[in-house]
Coordinates of C-alpha atoms in Angstrom, one line a residue:
M26 CA -27.2 23.2 12.2
D27 CA -25.7 25.8 9.9
F28 CA -22.7 23.7 9.1
L29 CA -24.9 20.8 7.8
I30 CA -26.3 23.2 5.2
K31 CA -22.9 24.5 4.2
F32 CA -21.6 21.0 4.0
K33 CA -23.7 20.4 0.9
S34 CA -21.4 22.7 -1.0
F35 CA -18.3 21.3 0.6
I36 CA -18.8 17.7 -0.2
K37 CA -18.4 17.0 -3.9
G38 CA -18.2 13.7 -5.6
E39 CA -19.3 11.9 -2.4
G40 CA -18.7 8.2 -2.4
A41 CA -15.9 8.4 -4.9
M42 CA -12.5 7.1 -3.9
D43 CA -9.7 9.5 -5.0
L44 CA -7.2 6.7 -5.9
R45 CA -5.2 8.9 -8.3
Q46 CA -4.3 11.1 -5.4
L47 CA -3.7 8.0 -3.3
M48 CA -1.1 6.8 -5.8
K49 CA 0.5 10.3 -6.0
E50 CA 0.9 10.4 -2.2
K51 CA 2.1 6.8 -2.2
R52 CA -0.4 5.7 0.4
F53 CA -1.2 2.0 0.5
F54 CA -4.5 2.0 2.2
P55 CA -7.7 3.1 0.4
R56 CA -9.6 6.1 1.8
I57 CA -13.2 6.6 0.7
R58 CA -15.1 9.8 0.6
C59 CA -18.5 9.6 2.1
A60 CA -21.2 11.6 3.9
V61 CA -22.5 10.0 7.0
E62 CA -24.2 12.0 9.7
T63 CA -22.8 11.2 13.2
K64 CA -23.4 11.9 16.8
C65 CA -20.3 12.5 18.8
T66 CA -19.8 12.5 22.6
D67 CA -16.7 14.0 24.2
H68 CA -15.0 12.9 27.4
L69 CA -17.3 15.2 29.5
G70 CA -20.4 13.6 28.1
E71 CA -21.3 16.6 25.9
E72 CA -22.8 15.7 22.5
F73 CA -22.4 17.4 19.2
S74 CA -23.0 16.6 15.5
A75 CA -20.5 15.9 12.7
I76 CA -20.4 14.6 9.2
A77 CA -17.9 11.7 8.4
V78 CA -16.5 12.8 5.1
E79 CA -13.7 10.3 4.7
A80 CA -13.0 6.8 6.2
S81 CA -10.3 4.1 6.0
I82 CA -9.1 1.2 8.1
Y83 CA -6.9 3.7 10.0
G84 CA -9.3 6.4 10.9
M85 CA -11.7 9.0 9.5
R86 CA -12.1 12.7 8.8
I87 CA -15.1 14.6 10.1
Y88 CA -16.7 18.0 9.4
T89 CA -18.2 19.8 12.4
D90 CA -18.7 23.1 14.1
R91 CA -17.0 22.0 17.3
K92 CA -13.3 22.9 17.9
M93 CA -11.4 19.9 19.3
R94 CA -7.9 19.6 20.6
P95 CA -5.4 16.9 19.6
E96 CA -5.3 13.8 21.8
Q97 CA -9.0 14.5 22.8
K98 CA -11.0 11.3 23.1
I99 CA -14.5 11.1 21.6
F100 CA -17.2 8.5 20.9
V101 CA -18.6 8.5 17.3
E102 CA -21.9 6.9 16.4
A103 CA -23.7 7.0 13.0
V104 CA -27.2 8.4 12.9
P105 CA -29.4 5.8 11.2
G106 CA -31.1 6.9 8.0
K107 CA -28.9 10.0 7.6
G108 CA -26.3 10.5 4.9
I109 CA -25.2 9.1 1.6
F110 CA -24.7 5.6 3.0
S111 CA -27.6 5.6 5.4
G112 CA -28.6 2.0 4.4
A113 CA -25.1 0.7 5.3
V114 CA -24.9 1.9 8.9
T115 CA -26.6 0.7 12.1
A116 CA -27.4 2.2 15.4
G117 CA -25.5 1.4 18.5
S118 CA -22.2 0.5 16.7
G119 CA -20.2 3.6 17.6
L120 CA -16.4 3.8 18.1
R121 CA -14.0 5.3 20.6
M122 CA -11.6 7.6 18.7
K123 CA -8.8 10.0 19.3
V124 CA -8.4 13.4 17.7
I125 CA -5.2 13.7 15.7
W126 CA -5.6 17.1 14.3
C127 CA -8.3 19.8 14.0
K128 CA -8.2 22.7 11.5
K129 CA -10.6 25.6 11.0
K130 CA -12.0 26.0 7.5
P131 CA -10.7 29.4 6.3
T132 CA -14.1 30.6 4.8
T133 CA -16.4 29.3 7.6
H134 CA -16.6 28.9 11.4
D135 CA -16.5 25.1 11.0
Y136 CA -13.7 22.6 11.4
L137 CA -12.2 19.5 9.8
A138 CA -10.7 16.9 12.1
G139 CA -8.7 13.8 11.6
L140 CA -9.5 10.9 14.0
H141 CA -7.7 7.7 14.8
Y142 CA -9.5 4.5 16.0
E143 CA -8.9 3.9 19.7
D144 CA -11.4 1.0 20.0
S145 CA -10.8 -2.8 20.0
K146 CA -10.4 -4.8 16.8
K147 CA -13.6 -6.6 17.7
N148 CA -15.6 -3.4 18.1
L149 CA -14.1 -1.9 14.9
Q150 CA -15.1 -5.0 12.9
A151 CA -18.7 -4.7 14.2
S152 CA -19.0 -1.0 13.7
W153 CA -20.8 1.2 11.2
V154 CA -17.4 2.0 9.7
A155 CA -16.9 -1.7 8.8
D156 CA -20.3 -1.7 7.2
L157 CA -19.4 1.3 5.1
L158 CA -15.9 0.1 4.0
S159 CA -17.3 -3.3 3.2
L160 CA -19.2 -1.7 0.3
Y161 CA -15.8 -1.3 -1.3
G162 CA -14.5 -4.8 -0.5
I163 CA -12.3 -3.3 2.3
S164 CA -11.9 -5.3 5.5
V165 CA -11.2 -3.4 8.7
G166 CA -9.4 -4.5 11.8
L167 CA -5.9 -4.6 10.3
S168 CA -3.1 -2.9 12.0
P169 CA -1.6 0.2 10.3
Q170 CA 1.6 -1.8 9.6
K171 CA -0.5 -4.1 7.4
R172 CA -2.0 -1.5 5.1
R173 CA -0.1 -2.7 2.1
K174 CA -2.1 -5.9 2.2
I175 CA -5.5 -4.4 1.6
R176 CA -7.0 -5.7 -1.6
I177 CA -10.2 -5.0 -3.6
P178 CA -11.9 -8.2 -4.9
A179 CA -11.5 -8.6 -8.7
D180 CA -12.1 -11.2 -11.4
L181 CA -10.0 -9.8 -14.3
P182 CA -8.2 -11.7 -17.1
L183 CA -4.4 -11.2 -17.0
G184 CA -1.7 -11.6 -19.5
I185 CA 1.7 -12.6 -18.1
S186 CA 5.2 -12.5 -19.7
I187 CA 8.4 -13.9 -18.2
A188 CA 11.5 -13.9 -20.5
L189 CA 10.2 -15.5 -23.7
R190 CA 7.2 -17.2 -22.1
T191 CA 3.7 -15.8 -22.4
F192 CA 0.7 -17.2 -20.6
T193 CA -2.6 -16.1 -19.0
G194 CA -4.0 -15.9 -15.5
T195 CA -6.8 -14.3 -13.4
I196 CA -6.6 -11.5 -10.9
I197 CA -8.3 -12.5 -7.6
D198 CA -7.9 -9.2 -5.9
M199 CA -5.8 -6.1 -6.3
G200 CA -4.6 -3.0 -4.4
A201 CA -2.3 -0.1 -4.7
G202 CA 0.7 -2.2 -3.8
G203 CA 0.1 -5.5 -5.4
M204 CA -2.3 -8.3 -6.4
L205 CA -3.3 -11.9 -5.9
I206 CA -3.5 -13.9 -9.1
S207 CA -4.2 -17.5 -10.2
S208 CA -2.6 -19.4 -13.1
D209 CA -2.1 -22.8 -14.5
M210 CA 1.6 -22.1 -14.9
N211 CA 4.2 -22.8 -12.2
I212 CA 6.2 -19.6 -11.7
H213 CA 9.4 -19.5 -9.6
M214 CA 9.5 -17.5 -6.4
K215 CA 10.9 -14.0 -6.7
E216 CA 10.5 -14.2 -10.5
T217 CA 10.0 -10.8 -12.1
L218 CA 7.1 -10.7 -14.6
T219 CA 5.5 -8.2 -16.9
F220 CA 1.7 -8.3 -16.7
R221 CA -1.1 -6.8 -18.8
I222 CA -4.6 -6.0 -17.8
G223 CA -7.3 -4.9 -20.3
P224 CA -8.2 -2.9 -22.1
L225 CA -11.6 -3.3 -20.5
G226 CA -14.6 -1.1 -21.2
N227 CA -13.4 2.5 -21.1
L228 CA -10.2 1.6 -19.4
E229 CA -7.0 1.5 -21.3
Q230 CA -4.5 -1.4 -21.1
F231 CA -2.5 -1.4 -17.9
T232 CA 1.1 -2.9 -18.3
A233 CA 3.6 -3.0 -15.5
E234 CA 6.1 -5.2 -13.7
G235 CA 5.8 -7.2 -10.6
R236 CA 7.6 -9.7 -8.5
I237 CA 6.3 -13.0 -7.1
I238 CA 6.5 -12.9 -3.3
H239 CA 4.6 -15.9 -2.2
E240 CA 2.9 -19.0 -3.9
R241 CA 0.7 -21.9 -3.1
Y242 CA -0.8 -24.7 -5.1
V243 CA -4.6 -25.5 -4.8
Q244 CA -5.1 -29.2 -5.5
S245 CA -8.9 -28.9 -5.9
T246 CA -8.6 -26.4 -8.8
R247 CA -5.1 -27.5 -10.0
K248 CA -4.1 -23.9 -10.1
W249 CA -1.2 -21.9 -8.6
I250 CA -2.0 -18.8 -6.5
Y251 CA 0.6 -16.1 -6.5
G252 CA 1.1 -12.9 -4.5
V253 CA 2.6 -10.2 -6.7
L254 CA 4.3 -7.1 -5.5
F255 CA 4.1 -4.2 -7.9
L256 CA 7.5 -2.8 -8.9
E257 CA 8.3 0.9 -9.5
M258 CA 5.7 2.6 -11.8
N259 CA 5.8 5.9 -13.7
E260 CA 3.1 8.5 -13.3
K261 CA 1.0 7.2 -16.3
Q262 CA 1.0 3.7 -14.9
Q263 CA -0.1 5.0 -11.5
H264 CA -2.9 6.9 -13.2
I265 CA -4.1 3.9 -15.1
L266 CA -3.9 1.7 -12.0
G267 CA -5.9 4.3 -10.1
N268 CA -8.6 4.0 -12.7
Y269 CA -8.8 0.3 -12.4
L270 CA -9.0 0.4 -8.6
T271 CA -11.7 3.0 -8.8
A272 CA -13.7 0.8 -11.2
L273 CA -13.4 -2.2 -8.9
C274 CA -14.6 -0.2 -5.9
T275 CA -17.6 1.0 -7.9
E276 CA -18.5 -2.6 -8.8
Q277 CA -18.3 -3.5 -5.1
R278 CA -20.7 -0.7 -4.2
E279 CA -23.2 -1.8 -6.8

Protein backbone atom coordinates (compact mmCIF):
# COMPACT_ATOMS: atom_id res chain seq x y z
CA MET A 1 0.00 0.00 0.00
CA ASP A 2 1.23 3.50 -0.84
CA PHE A 3 0.51 4.88 2.58
CA LEU A 4 2.84 2.30 4.18
CA ILE A 5 5.71 3.69 2.10
CA LYS A 6 4.82 7.28 2.90
CA PHE A 7 4.50 6.32 6.56
CA LYS A 8 8.29 5.88 6.81
CA SER A 9 8.75 9.61 6.40
CA PHE A 10 5.84 10.38 8.69
CA ILE A 11 6.96 8.42 11.75
CA LYS A 12 10.08 9.88 13.33
CA GLY A 13 11.54 8.97 16.69
CA GLU A 14 9.41 5.79 16.84
CA GLY A 15 9.22 4.18 20.24
CA ALA A 16 9.96 7.45 22.03
CA MET A 17 7.55 8.78 24.60
CA ASP A 18 7.02 12.53 24.20
CA LEU A 19 6.73 13.21 27.92
CA ARG A 20 7.73 16.87 27.73
CA GLN A 21 4.68 17.46 25.56
CA LEU A 22 2.67 15.31 27.98
CA MET A 23 3.66 17.62 30.83
CA LYS A 24 2.95 20.73 28.78
CA GLU A 25 -0.54 19.47 27.99
CA LYS A 26 -1.02 18.39 31.63
CA ARG A 27 -2.05 14.89 30.63
CA PHE A 28 -1.58 12.32 33.35
CA PHE A 29 -1.47 9.13 31.31
CA PRO A 30 1.58 8.20 29.23
CA ARG A 31 1.19 7.85 25.48
CA ILE A 32 3.87 6.00 23.57
CA ARG A 33 4.79 6.46 19.94
CA CYS A 34 5.12 3.19 18.06
CA ALA A 35 4.81 1.62 14.62
CA VAL A 36 2.75 -1.57 14.63
CA GLU A 37 1.12 -2.81 11.43
CA THR A 38 -2.51 -3.77 12.04
CA LYS A 39 -5.45 -5.35 10.23
CA CYS A 40 -8.75 -3.57 10.82
CA THR A 41 -12.27 -4.86 10.19
CA ASP A 42 -15.24 -2.50 10.04
CA HIS A 43 -18.85 -3.19 11.04
CA LEU A 44 -19.61 -4.49 7.52
CA GLY A 45 -16.80 -7.03 7.67
CA GLU A 46 -14.54 -5.14 5.26
CA GLU A 47 -10.83 -5.31 6.04
CA PHE A 48 -8.20 -2.59 5.64
CA SER A 49 -4.66 -1.98 6.85
CA ALA A 50 -3.43 0.66 9.27
CA ILE A 51 -0.37 1.55 11.33
CA ALA A 52 -0.79 2.11 15.08
CA VAL A 53 1.40 5.17 15.67
CA GLU A 54 0.51 5.93 19.29
CA ALA A 55 -1.00 3.95 22.17
CA SER A 56 -2.07 4.51 25.77
CA ILE A 57 -4.37 2.87 28.32
CA TYR A 58 -7.18 5.04 26.94
CA GLY A 59 -6.94 4.38 23.22
CA MET A 60 -4.69 4.67 20.20
CA ARG A 61 -4.00 6.67 17.07
CA ILE A 62 -3.72 5.01 13.66
CA TYR A 63 -2.47 6.03 10.21
CA THR A 64 -4.44 4.63 7.27
CA ASP A 65 -5.76 5.32 3.78
CA ARG A 66 -9.34 4.59 4.87
CA LYS A 67 -11.67 7.44 5.79
CA MET A 68 -13.79 6.65 8.84
CA ARG A 69 -16.61 8.45 10.56
CA PRO A 70 -16.80 9.25 14.29
CA GLU A 71 -18.65 6.63 16.37
CA GLN A 72 -17.82 3.93 13.80
CA LYS A 73 -16.88 0.59 15.41
CA ILE A 74 -13.87 -1.37 14.16
CA PHE A 75 -11.87 -4.41 15.24
CA VAL A 76 -8.08 -3.92 15.32
CA GLU A 77 -5.57 -6.79 15.24
CA ALA A 78 -1.78 -6.59 15.18
CA VAL A 79 -0.03 -8.27 12.27
CA PRO A 80 2.60 -10.60 13.81
CA GLY A 81 6.18 -9.86 12.78
CA LYS A 82 5.36 -6.44 11.33
CA GLY A 83 6.37 -3.10 12.82
CA ILE A 84 8.81 -1.67 15.31
CA PHE A 85 7.49 -3.80 18.17
CA SER A 86 6.84 -6.95 16.18
CA GLY A 87 8.28 -9.16 18.91
CA ALA A 88 5.89 -7.76 21.49
CA VAL A 89 2.59 -8.52 19.76
CA THR A 90 0.71 -11.75 19.20
CA ALA A 91 -1.90 -12.90 16.72
CA GLY A 92 -5.54 -13.30 17.66
CA SER A 93 -5.49 -10.65 20.38
CA GLY A 94 -7.41 -7.91 18.65
CA LEU A 95 -9.67 -5.28 20.21
CA ARG A 96 -13.04 -3.72 19.52
CA MET A 97 -12.62 0.03 19.19
CA LYS A 98 -14.66 3.16 18.44
CA VAL A 99 -13.51 5.96 16.15
CA ILE A 100 -13.43 9.26 18.03
CA TRP A 101 -12.07 11.44 15.23
CA CYS A 102 -10.60 11.05 11.75
CA LYS A 103 -8.61 13.76 9.95
CA LYS A 104 -7.15 13.84 6.47
CA LYS A 105 -3.42 14.54 6.22
CA PRO A 106 -3.07 17.85 4.35
CA THR A 107 -0.24 16.68 2.04
CA THR A 108 -1.48 13.15 1.29
CA HIS A 109 -4.65 11.17 0.67
CA ASP A 110 -4.23 9.34 3.98
CA TYR A 111 -5.86 9.79 7.36
CA LEU A 112 -5.04 9.93 11.05
CA ALA A 113 -7.70 8.60 13.41
CA GLY A 114 -8.12 8.53 17.17
CA LEU A 115 -9.64 5.35 18.59
CA HIS A 116 -11.15 4.55 21.98
CA TYR A 117 -11.23 1.04 23.47
CA GLU A 118 -14.69 -0.51 23.41
CA ASP A 119 -13.66 -3.96 24.61
CA SER A 120 -13.79 -5.56 28.04
CA LYS A 121 -11.07 -5.04 30.62
CA LYS A 122 -10.21 -8.75 30.40
CA ASN A 123 -9.72 -8.61 26.62
CA LEU A 124 -7.74 -5.38 26.87
CA GLN A 125 -5.36 -6.90 29.41
CA ALA A 126 -4.82 -9.93 27.12
CA SER A 127 -4.37 -7.87 23.96
CA TRP A 128 -1.36 -6.89 21.87
CA VAL A 129 -1.74 -3.34 23.20
CA ALA A 130 -1.11 -4.65 26.72
CA ASP A 131 2.02 -6.42 25.43
CA LEU A 132 3.22 -3.18 23.87
CA LEU A 133 2.55 -0.92 26.86
CA SER A 134 4.10 -3.42 29.26
CA LEU A 135 7.47 -2.69 27.64
CA TYR A 136 7.22 0.69 29.37
CA GLY A 137 5.98 -0.67 32.68
CA ILE A 138 2.45 0.60 31.96
CA SER A 139 -0.50 -1.55 33.05
CA VAL A 140 -3.71 -1.43 31.04
CA GLY A 141 -7.27 -2.00 32.10
CA LEU A 142 -7.58 1.08 34.29
CA SER A 143 -10.55 3.35 33.80
CA PRO A 144 -9.89 6.82 32.36
CA GLN A 145 -10.74 8.31 35.77
CA LYS A 146 -7.71 6.52 37.23
CA ARG A 147 -5.15 7.84 34.76
CA ARG A 148 -3.31 9.83 37.43
CA LYS A 149 -2.35 6.57 39.18
CA ILE A 150 -0.21 5.24 36.33
CA ARG A 151 3.38 4.80 37.43
CA ILE A 152 6.61 3.66 35.79
CA PRO A 153 8.72 1.27 37.93
CA ALA A 154 11.85 2.88 39.35
CA ASP A 155 14.64 2.28 41.84
CA LEU A 156 16.07 5.73 42.44
CA PRO A 157 17.66 7.24 45.56
CA LEU A 158 15.72 10.16 46.97
CA GLY A 159 16.64 13.06 49.25
CA ILE A 160 13.80 14.37 51.43
CA SER A 161 13.54 17.58 53.44
CA ILE A 162 10.72 18.49 55.85
CA ALA A 163 11.19 21.70 57.83
CA LEU A 164 14.68 21.30 59.34
CA ARG A 165 14.79 17.51 58.94
CA THR A 166 16.71 15.90 56.09
CA PHE A 167 16.69 12.17 55.33
CA THR A 168 16.76 9.70 52.45
CA GLY A 169 14.41 7.31 50.72
CA THR A 170 13.93 5.26 47.56
CA ILE A 171 11.52 5.83 44.67
CA ILE A 172 9.53 2.65 43.94
CA ASP A 173 7.64 4.03 40.96
CA MET A 174 6.93 7.44 39.46
CA GLY A 175 4.53 9.11 37.05
CA ALA A 176 3.61 12.54 35.81
CA GLY A 177 1.38 13.22 38.83
CA GLY A 178 3.22 11.62 41.73
CA MET A 179 5.34 8.75 43.01
CA LEU A 180 5.51 5.89 45.47
CA ILE A 181 8.49 6.00 47.83
CA SER A 182 9.92 4.03 50.77
CA SER A 183 11.82 5.39 53.77
CA ASP A 184 12.90 4.49 57.29
CA MET A 185 11.36 7.73 58.55
CA ASN A 186 7.79 8.07 59.77
CA ILE A 187 6.27 11.07 57.96
CA HIS A 188 2.91 12.50 58.98
CA MET A 189 0.00 12.26 56.57
CA LYS A 190 -0.61 15.37 54.45
CA GLU A 191 2.92 16.54 55.23
CA THR A 192 4.47 18.75 52.54
CA LEU A 193 8.01 17.76 51.63
CA THR A 194 10.79 18.92 49.33
CA PHE A 195 12.39 16.04 47.43
CA ARG A 196 15.55 15.77 45.38
CA ILE A 197 16.35 13.20 42.69
CA GLY A 198 19.78 12.96 41.07
CA PRO A 199 21.75 14.21 39.35
CA LEU A 200 21.95 10.82 37.64
CA GLY A 201 24.01 10.15 34.51
CA ASN A 202 23.23 12.92 32.04
CA LEU A 203 20.12 13.99 33.98
CA GLU A 204 20.31 17.12 36.11
CA GLN A 205 18.98 17.19 39.64
CA PHE A 206 15.21 17.32 39.96
CA THR A 207 13.89 19.24 42.98
CA ALA A 208 10.22 19.86 43.67
CA GLU A 209 7.56 19.71 46.36
CA GLY A 210 5.04 17.00 47.11
CA ARG A 211 2.40 16.04 49.66
CA ILE A 212 1.96 12.69 51.41
CA ILE A 213 -1.49 11.35 50.49
CA HIS A 214 -1.30 7.81 51.87
CA GLU A 215 1.01 5.68 53.98
CA ARG A 216 1.54 2.13 55.20
CA TYR A 217 4.16 0.35 57.27
CA VAL A 218 5.74 -2.88 55.98
CA GLN A 219 6.71 -5.01 58.96
CA SER A 220 8.93 -7.39 56.97
CA THR A 221 11.21 -4.59 55.71
CA ARG A 222 10.64 -2.18 58.60
CA LYS A 223 10.08 0.61 56.14
CA TRP A 224 7.31 3.09 55.50
CA ILE A 225 5.69 3.28 52.05
CA TYR A 226 4.30 6.67 51.04
CA GLY A 227 2.23 7.90 48.14
CA VAL A 228 3.36 11.39 47.14
CA LEU A 229 1.30 13.81 45.07
CA PHE A 230 3.40 16.33 43.13
CA LEU A 231 2.53 19.95 43.85
CA GLU A 232 2.59 22.79 41.30
CA MET A 233 5.72 22.80 39.14
CA ASN A 234 7.23 25.46 36.90
CA GLU A 235 8.14 24.83 33.27
CA LYS A 236 11.75 23.88 34.04
CA GLN A 237 10.69 21.35 36.69
CA GLN A 238 8.20 19.80 34.27
CA HIS A 239 10.94 19.56 31.65
CA ILE A 240 13.34 17.77 34.02
CA LEU A 241 10.60 15.41 35.26
CA GLY A 242 9.84 14.55 31.63
CA ASN A 243 13.50 13.63 31.11
CA TYR A 244 13.48 11.31 34.13
CA LEU A 245 10.25 9.60 33.04
CA THR A 246 11.60 9.15 29.52
CA ALA A 247 14.77 7.57 30.94
CA LEU A 248 12.69 5.20 33.10
CA CYS A 249 10.60 4.17 30.10
CA THR A 250 13.75 3.46 28.10
CA GLU A 251 15.06 1.24 30.91
CA GLN A 252 11.77 -0.70 30.91
CA ARG A 253 12.07 -1.30 27.17
CA GLU A 254 15.60 -2.59 27.49
